[in-house]
mmCIF file of C-alpha atoms in Angstrom:
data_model
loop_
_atom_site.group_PDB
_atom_site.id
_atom_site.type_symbol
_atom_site.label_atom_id
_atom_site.label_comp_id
_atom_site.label_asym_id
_atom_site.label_seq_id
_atom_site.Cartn_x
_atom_site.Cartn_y
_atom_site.Cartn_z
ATOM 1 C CA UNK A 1 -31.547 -21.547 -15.798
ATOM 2 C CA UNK A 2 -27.554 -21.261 -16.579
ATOM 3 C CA UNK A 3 -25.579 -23.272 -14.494
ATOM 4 C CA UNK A 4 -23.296 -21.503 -11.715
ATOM 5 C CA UNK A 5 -19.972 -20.243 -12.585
ATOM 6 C CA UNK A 6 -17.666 -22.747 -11.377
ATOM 7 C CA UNK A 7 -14.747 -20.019 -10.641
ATOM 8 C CA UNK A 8 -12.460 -23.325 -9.720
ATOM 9 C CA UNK A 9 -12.220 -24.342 -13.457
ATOM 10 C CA UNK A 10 -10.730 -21.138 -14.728
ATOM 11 C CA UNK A 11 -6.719 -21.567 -15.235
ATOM 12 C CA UNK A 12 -5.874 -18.695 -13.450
ATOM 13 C CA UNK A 13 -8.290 -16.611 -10.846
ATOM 14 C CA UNK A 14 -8.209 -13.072 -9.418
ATOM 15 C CA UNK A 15 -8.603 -11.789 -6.136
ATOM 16 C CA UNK A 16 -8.508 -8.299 -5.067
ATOM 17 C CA UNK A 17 -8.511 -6.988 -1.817
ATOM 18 C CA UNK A 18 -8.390 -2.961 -1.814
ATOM 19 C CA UNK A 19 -5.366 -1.908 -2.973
ATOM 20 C CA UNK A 20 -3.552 -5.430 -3.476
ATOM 21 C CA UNK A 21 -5.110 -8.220 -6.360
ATOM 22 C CA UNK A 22 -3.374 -11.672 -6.061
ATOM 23 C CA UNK A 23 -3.206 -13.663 -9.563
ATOM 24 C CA UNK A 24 -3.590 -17.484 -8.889
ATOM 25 C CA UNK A 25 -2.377 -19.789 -11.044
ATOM 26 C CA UNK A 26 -4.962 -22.741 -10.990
ATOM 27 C CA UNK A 27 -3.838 -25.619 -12.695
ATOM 28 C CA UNK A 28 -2.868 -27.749 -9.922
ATOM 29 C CA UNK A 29 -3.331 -31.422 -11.172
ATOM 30 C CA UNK A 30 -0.451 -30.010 -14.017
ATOM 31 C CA UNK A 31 1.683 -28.026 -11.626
ATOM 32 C CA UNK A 32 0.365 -24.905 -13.468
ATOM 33 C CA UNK A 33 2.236 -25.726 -16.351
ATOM 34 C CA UNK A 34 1.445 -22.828 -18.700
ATOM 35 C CA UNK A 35 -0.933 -23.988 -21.967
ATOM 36 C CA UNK A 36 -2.635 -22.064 -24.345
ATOM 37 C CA UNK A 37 -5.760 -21.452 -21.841
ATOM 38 C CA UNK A 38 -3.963 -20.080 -18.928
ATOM 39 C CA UNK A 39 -2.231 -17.628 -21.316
ATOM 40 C CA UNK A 40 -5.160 -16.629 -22.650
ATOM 41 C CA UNK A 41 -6.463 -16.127 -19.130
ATOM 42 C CA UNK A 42 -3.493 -14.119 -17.622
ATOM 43 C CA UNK A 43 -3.725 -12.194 -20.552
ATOM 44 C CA UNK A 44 -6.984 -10.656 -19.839
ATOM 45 C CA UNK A 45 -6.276 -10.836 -16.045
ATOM 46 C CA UNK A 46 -3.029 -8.751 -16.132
ATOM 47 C CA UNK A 47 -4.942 -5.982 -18.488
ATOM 48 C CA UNK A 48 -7.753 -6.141 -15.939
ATOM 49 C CA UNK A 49 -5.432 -5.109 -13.153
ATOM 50 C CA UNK A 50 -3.022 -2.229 -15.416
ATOM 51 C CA UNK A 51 -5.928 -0.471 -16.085
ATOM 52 C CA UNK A 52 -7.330 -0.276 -12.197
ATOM 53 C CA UNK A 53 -6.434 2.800 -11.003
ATOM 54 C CA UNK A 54 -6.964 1.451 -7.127
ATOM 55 C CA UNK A 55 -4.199 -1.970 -7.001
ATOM 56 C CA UNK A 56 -0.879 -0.280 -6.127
ATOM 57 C CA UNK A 57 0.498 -4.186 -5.758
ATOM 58 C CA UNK A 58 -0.161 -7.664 -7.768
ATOM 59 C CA UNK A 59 0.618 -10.640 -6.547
ATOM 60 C CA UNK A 60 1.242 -13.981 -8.503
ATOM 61 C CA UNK A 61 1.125 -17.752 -6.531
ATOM 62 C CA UNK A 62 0.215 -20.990 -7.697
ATOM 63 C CA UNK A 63 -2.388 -23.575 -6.058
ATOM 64 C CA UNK A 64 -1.469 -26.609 -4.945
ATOM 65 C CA UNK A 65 1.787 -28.617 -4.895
ATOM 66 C CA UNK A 66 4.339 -26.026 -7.225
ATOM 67 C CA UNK A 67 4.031 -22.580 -7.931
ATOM 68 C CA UNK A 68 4.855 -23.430 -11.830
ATOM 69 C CA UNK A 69 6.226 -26.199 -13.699
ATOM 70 C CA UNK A 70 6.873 -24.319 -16.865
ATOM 71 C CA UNK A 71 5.375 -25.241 -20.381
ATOM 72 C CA UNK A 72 3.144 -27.183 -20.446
ATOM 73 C CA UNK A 73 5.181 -30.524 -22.008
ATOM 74 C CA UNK A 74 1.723 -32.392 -23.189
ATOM 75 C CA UNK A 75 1.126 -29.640 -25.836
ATOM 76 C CA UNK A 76 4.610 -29.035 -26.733
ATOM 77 C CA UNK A 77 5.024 -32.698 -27.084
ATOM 78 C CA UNK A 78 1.797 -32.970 -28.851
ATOM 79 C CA UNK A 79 3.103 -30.222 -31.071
ATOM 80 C CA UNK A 80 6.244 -31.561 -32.156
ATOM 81 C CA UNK A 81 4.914 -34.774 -33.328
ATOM 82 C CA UNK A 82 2.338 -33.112 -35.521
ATOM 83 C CA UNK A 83 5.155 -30.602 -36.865
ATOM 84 C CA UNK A 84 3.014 -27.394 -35.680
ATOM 85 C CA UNK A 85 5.385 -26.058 -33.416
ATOM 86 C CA UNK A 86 5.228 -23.072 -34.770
ATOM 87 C CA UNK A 87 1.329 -22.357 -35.181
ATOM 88 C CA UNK A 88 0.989 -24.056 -31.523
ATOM 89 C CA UNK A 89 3.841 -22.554 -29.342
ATOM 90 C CA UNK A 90 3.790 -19.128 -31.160
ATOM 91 C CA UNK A 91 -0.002 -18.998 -30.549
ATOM 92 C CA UNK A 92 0.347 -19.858 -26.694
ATOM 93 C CA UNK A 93 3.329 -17.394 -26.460
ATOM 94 C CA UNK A 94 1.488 -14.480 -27.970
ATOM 95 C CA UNK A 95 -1.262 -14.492 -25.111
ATOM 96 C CA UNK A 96 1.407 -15.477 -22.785
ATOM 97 C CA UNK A 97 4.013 -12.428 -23.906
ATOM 98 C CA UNK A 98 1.116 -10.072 -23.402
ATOM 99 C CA UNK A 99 1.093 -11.145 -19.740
ATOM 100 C CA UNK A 100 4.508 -11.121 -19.132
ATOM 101 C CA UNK A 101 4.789 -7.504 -21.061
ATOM 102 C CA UNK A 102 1.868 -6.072 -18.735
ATOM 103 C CA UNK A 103 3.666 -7.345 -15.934
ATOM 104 C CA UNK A 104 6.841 -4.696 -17.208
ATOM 105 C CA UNK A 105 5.129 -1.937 -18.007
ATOM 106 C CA UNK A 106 2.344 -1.695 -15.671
ATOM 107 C CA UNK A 107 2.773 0.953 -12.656
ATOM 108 C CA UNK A 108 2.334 -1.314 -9.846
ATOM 109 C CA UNK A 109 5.001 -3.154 -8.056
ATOM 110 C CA UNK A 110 4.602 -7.297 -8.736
ATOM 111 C CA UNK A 111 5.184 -9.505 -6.218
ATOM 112 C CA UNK A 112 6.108 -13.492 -7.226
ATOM 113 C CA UNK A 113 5.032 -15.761 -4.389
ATOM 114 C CA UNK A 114 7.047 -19.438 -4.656
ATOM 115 C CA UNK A 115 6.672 -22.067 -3.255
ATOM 116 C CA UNK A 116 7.414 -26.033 -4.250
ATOM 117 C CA UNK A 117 9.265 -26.016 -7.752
ATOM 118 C CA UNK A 118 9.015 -22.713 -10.169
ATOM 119 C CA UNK A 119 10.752 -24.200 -13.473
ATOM 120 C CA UNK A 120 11.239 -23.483 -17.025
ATOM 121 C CA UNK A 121 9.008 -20.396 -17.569
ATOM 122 C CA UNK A 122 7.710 -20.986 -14.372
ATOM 123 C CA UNK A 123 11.492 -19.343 -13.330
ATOM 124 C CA UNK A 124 10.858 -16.861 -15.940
ATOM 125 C CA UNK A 125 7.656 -16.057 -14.073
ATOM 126 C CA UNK A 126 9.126 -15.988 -10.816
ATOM 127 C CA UNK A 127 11.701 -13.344 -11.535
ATOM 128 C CA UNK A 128 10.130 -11.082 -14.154
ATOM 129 C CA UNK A 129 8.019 -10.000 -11.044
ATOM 130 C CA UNK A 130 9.696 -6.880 -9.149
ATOM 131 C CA UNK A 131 10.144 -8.884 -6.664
ATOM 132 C CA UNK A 132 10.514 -12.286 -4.943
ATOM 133 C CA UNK A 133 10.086 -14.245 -2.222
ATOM 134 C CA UNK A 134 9.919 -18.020 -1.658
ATOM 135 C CA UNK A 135 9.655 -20.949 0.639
ATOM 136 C CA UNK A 136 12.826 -22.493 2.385
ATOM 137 C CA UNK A 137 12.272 -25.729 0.263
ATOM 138 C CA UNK A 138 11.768 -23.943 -3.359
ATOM 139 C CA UNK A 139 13.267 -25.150 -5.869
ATOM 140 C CA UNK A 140 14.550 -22.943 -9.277
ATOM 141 C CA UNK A 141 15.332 -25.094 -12.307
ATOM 142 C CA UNK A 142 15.995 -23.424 -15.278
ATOM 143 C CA UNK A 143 14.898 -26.390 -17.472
ATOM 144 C CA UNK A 144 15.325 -25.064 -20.860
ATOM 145 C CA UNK A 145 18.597 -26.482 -21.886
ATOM 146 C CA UNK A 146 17.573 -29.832 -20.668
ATOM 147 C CA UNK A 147 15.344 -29.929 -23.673
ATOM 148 C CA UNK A 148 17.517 -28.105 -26.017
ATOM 149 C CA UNK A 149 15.891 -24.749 -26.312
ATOM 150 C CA UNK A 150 16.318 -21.645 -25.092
ATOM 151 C CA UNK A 151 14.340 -19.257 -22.724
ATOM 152 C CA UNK A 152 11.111 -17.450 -22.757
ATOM 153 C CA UNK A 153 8.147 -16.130 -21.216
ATOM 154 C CA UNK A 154 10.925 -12.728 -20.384
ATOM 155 C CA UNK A 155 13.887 -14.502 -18.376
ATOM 156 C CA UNK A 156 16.784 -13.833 -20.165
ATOM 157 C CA UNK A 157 15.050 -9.969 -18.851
ATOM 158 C CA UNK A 158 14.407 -10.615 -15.106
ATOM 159 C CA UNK A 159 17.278 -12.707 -14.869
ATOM 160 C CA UNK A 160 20.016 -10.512 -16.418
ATOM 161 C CA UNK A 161 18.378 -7.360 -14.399
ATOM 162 C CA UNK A 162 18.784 -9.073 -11.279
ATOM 163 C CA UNK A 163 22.523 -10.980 -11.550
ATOM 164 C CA UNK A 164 23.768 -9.493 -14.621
ATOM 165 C CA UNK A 165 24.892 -11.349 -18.240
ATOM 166 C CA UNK A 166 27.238 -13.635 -16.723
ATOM 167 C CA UNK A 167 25.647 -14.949 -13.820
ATOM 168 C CA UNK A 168 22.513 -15.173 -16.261
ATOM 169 C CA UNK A 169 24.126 -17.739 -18.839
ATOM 170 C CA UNK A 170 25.721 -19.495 -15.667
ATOM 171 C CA UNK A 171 21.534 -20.186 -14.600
ATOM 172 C CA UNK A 172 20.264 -21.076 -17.765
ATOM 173 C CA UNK A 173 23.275 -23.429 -19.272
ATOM 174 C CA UNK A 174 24.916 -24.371 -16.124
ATOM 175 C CA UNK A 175 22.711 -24.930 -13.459
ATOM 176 C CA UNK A 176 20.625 -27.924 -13.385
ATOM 177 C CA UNK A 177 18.143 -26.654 -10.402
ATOM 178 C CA UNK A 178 18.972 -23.846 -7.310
ATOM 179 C CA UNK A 179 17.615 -23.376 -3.773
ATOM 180 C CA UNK A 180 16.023 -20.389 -2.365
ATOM 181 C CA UNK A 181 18.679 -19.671 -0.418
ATOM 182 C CA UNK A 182 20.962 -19.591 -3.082
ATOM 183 C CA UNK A 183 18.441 -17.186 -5.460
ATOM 184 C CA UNK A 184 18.512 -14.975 -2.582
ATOM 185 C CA UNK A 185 22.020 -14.555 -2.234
ATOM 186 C CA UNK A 186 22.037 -13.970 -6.062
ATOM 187 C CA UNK A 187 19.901 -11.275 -5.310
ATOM 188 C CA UNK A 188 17.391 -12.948 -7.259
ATOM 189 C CA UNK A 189 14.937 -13.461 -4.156
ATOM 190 C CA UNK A 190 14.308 -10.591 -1.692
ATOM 191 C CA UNK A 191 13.098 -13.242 0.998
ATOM 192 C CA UNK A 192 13.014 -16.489 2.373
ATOM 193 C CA UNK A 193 10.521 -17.898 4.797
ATOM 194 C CA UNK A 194 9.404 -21.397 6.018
ATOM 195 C CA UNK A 195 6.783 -23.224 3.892
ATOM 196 C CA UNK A 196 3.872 -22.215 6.425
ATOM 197 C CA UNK A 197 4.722 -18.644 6.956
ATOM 198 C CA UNK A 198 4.696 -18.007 3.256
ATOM 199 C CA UNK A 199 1.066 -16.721 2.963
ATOM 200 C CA UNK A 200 1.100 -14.555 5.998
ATOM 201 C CA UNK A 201 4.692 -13.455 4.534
ATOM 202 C CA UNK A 202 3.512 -12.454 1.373
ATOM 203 C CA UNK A 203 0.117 -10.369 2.917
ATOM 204 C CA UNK A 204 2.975 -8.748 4.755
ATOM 205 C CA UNK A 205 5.058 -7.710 2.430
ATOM 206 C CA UNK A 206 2.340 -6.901 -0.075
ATOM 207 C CA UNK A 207 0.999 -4.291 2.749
ATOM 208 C CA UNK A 208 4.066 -2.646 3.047
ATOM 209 C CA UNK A 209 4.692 -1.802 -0.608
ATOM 210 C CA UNK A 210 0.728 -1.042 -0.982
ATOM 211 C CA UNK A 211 1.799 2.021 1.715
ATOM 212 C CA UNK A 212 3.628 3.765 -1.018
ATOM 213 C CA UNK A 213 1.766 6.101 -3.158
ATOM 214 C CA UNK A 214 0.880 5.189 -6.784
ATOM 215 C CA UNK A 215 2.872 7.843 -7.924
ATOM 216 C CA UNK A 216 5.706 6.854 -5.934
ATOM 217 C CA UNK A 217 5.472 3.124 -7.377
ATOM 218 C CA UNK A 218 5.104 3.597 -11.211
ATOM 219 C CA UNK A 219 7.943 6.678 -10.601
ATOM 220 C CA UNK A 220 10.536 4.321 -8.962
ATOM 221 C CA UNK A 221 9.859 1.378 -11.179
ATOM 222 C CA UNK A 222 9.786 3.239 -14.328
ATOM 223 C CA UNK A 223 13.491 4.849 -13.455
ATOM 224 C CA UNK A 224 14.753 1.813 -11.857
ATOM 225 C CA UNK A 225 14.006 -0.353 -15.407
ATOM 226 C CA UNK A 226 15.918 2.085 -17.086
ATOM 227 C CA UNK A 227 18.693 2.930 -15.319
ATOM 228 C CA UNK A 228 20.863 0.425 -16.837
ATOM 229 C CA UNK A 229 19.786 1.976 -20.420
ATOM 230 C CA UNK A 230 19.947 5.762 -19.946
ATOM 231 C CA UNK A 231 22.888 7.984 -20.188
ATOM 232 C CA UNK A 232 23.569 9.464 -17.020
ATOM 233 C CA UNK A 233 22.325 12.939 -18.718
ATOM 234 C CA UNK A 234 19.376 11.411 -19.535
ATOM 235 C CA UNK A 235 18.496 8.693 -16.136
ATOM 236 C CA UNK A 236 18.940 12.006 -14.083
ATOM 237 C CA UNK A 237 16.911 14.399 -16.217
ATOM 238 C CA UNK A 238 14.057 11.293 -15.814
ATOM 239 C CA UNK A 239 14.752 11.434 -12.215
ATOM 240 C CA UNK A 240 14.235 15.414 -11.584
ATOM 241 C CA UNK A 241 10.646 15.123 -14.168
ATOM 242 C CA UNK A 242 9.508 11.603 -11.878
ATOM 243 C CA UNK A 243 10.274 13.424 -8.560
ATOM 244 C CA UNK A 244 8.283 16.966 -9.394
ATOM 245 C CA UNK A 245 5.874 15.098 -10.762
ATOM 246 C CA UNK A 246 5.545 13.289 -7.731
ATOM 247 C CA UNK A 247 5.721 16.276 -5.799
ATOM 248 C CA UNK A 248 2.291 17.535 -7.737
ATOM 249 C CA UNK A 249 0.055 14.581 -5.751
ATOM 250 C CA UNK A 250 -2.099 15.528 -3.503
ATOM 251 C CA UNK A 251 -0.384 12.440 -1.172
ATOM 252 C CA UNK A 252 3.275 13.958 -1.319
ATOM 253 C CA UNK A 253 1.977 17.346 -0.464
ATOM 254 C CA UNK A 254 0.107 16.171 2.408
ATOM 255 C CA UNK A 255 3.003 14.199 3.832
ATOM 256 C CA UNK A 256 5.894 16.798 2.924
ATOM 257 C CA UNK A 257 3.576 19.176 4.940
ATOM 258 C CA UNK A 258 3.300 16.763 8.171
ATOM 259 C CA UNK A 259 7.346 16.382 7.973
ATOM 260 C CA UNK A 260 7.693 20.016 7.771
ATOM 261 C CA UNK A 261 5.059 20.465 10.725
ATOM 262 C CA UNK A 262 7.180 17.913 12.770
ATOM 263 C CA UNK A 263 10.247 20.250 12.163
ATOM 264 C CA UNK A 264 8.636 23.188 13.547
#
């Protein structure tokens, strides 16, 4: 007889609850530092939950103590020594990319859950999701500069979206580590709550995006991401195809009809 799957060993888990999964990160003992088997892992999670037709909203949190640490310095460190950066770090990133790429393009809103310390590409992590929210006592640290290289894992992208170039370089060569309250006021975090609300927080919030229709999510995201890009010409031509297209769903034309049948 096999032995039982012991769900507790895998790097990262998944939970989904109707129309909301959650994404765990599950390396607690290492802060959920980010090594080659948790990308591998979030790799196949995050294609898992793009291709579900039923989650409108995907949560990421971390167990234990931090919500990420960043790298994971043991095999980086490991790496340099036995000059194979390149094989070893360009391996992990490739799995790890894939995640942070589904995370962009998927048509689902992604909600970062932090808590503890969210560092290096743990930061990254934090604010390549749509959106944030964090515990009174998180801490950001940017890391990267610290140990002389530059970012990954896509924050020079959720970084710049949210505060712009400047701001951006300020956080990564400036800043040696940032409170929540101060992401939020950078408009970096959409929320700040006390350490034990955080959980009951997050359900919260993740309910009241999961109300929107899919169409309505993948529309709004999809324009949003690209309304820093687009011509005007082109960002409003997007805008009129999204919302008739939206108007087609069998959800919009049941709820433009109760509006209508509340004006009568």
């Amino acid at each position: 007889m096999a032995a039982p799957f012991d769900q507790t060993a895998e790097p990262a888990l998944l939970a989904i609850d109707g129309a909301i999964a959650t994404i765990t990160l599950n390396r607690p003992a290492s802060f959920n530092s980010i090594d080659l088997a948790i990308a591998k892992r979030l790799e196949q999670i995050s294609a898992e939950v793009e291709a579900s037709d039923e989650i409108k909203v995907l949560v990421i949190e971390g167990a234990g103590r931090a919500f990420c640490a960043g790298g994971d310095l043991q095999t980086i460190g490991a790496a340099a020594a036995s000059d194979t950066i390149a094989a070893v770090v360009g391996e992990m990133l490739q799995h790890y990319h894939a995640f942070i790429a589904a995370l962009q393009r998927m048509p689902k809103i992604v909600l970062s859950s932090v808590h503890g310390s969210a560092a290096g590409a743990g930061l990254s992590l934090a604010f390549m999701a749509d959106l944030c929210i964090a515990t009174e006592d998180a801490r950001f640290t940017p890391a990267y500069a610290k140990i002389g290289v530059s970012p990954d894992g896509g924050g020079t992208v959720g970084v710049t979206a949210a505060v712009g170039p400047r701001r951006a370089l300020q956080i990564f060569l400036g800043e040696d580590s940032f409170s929540a309250a101060q992401a939020m006021q950078w408009g970096l975090v959409v929320k700040v709550v006390p350490a034990a609300e955080l959980k009951a927080a997050t359900r919260e919030l993740a309910h009241r995006l999961a109300q929107n229709t899919p169409a309505a999510i993948a529309a709004t995201k999809m324009l949003v991401q690209r309304a820093s890009a687009n011509p005007i010409e082109q960002q409003l031509d997007a805008e009129r195809d999204a919302i008739i297209d939206c108007m087609h769903t069998d959800e919009a034309r049941a709820a433009i009809e109760k509006f209508t049948r509340k004006g009568k």
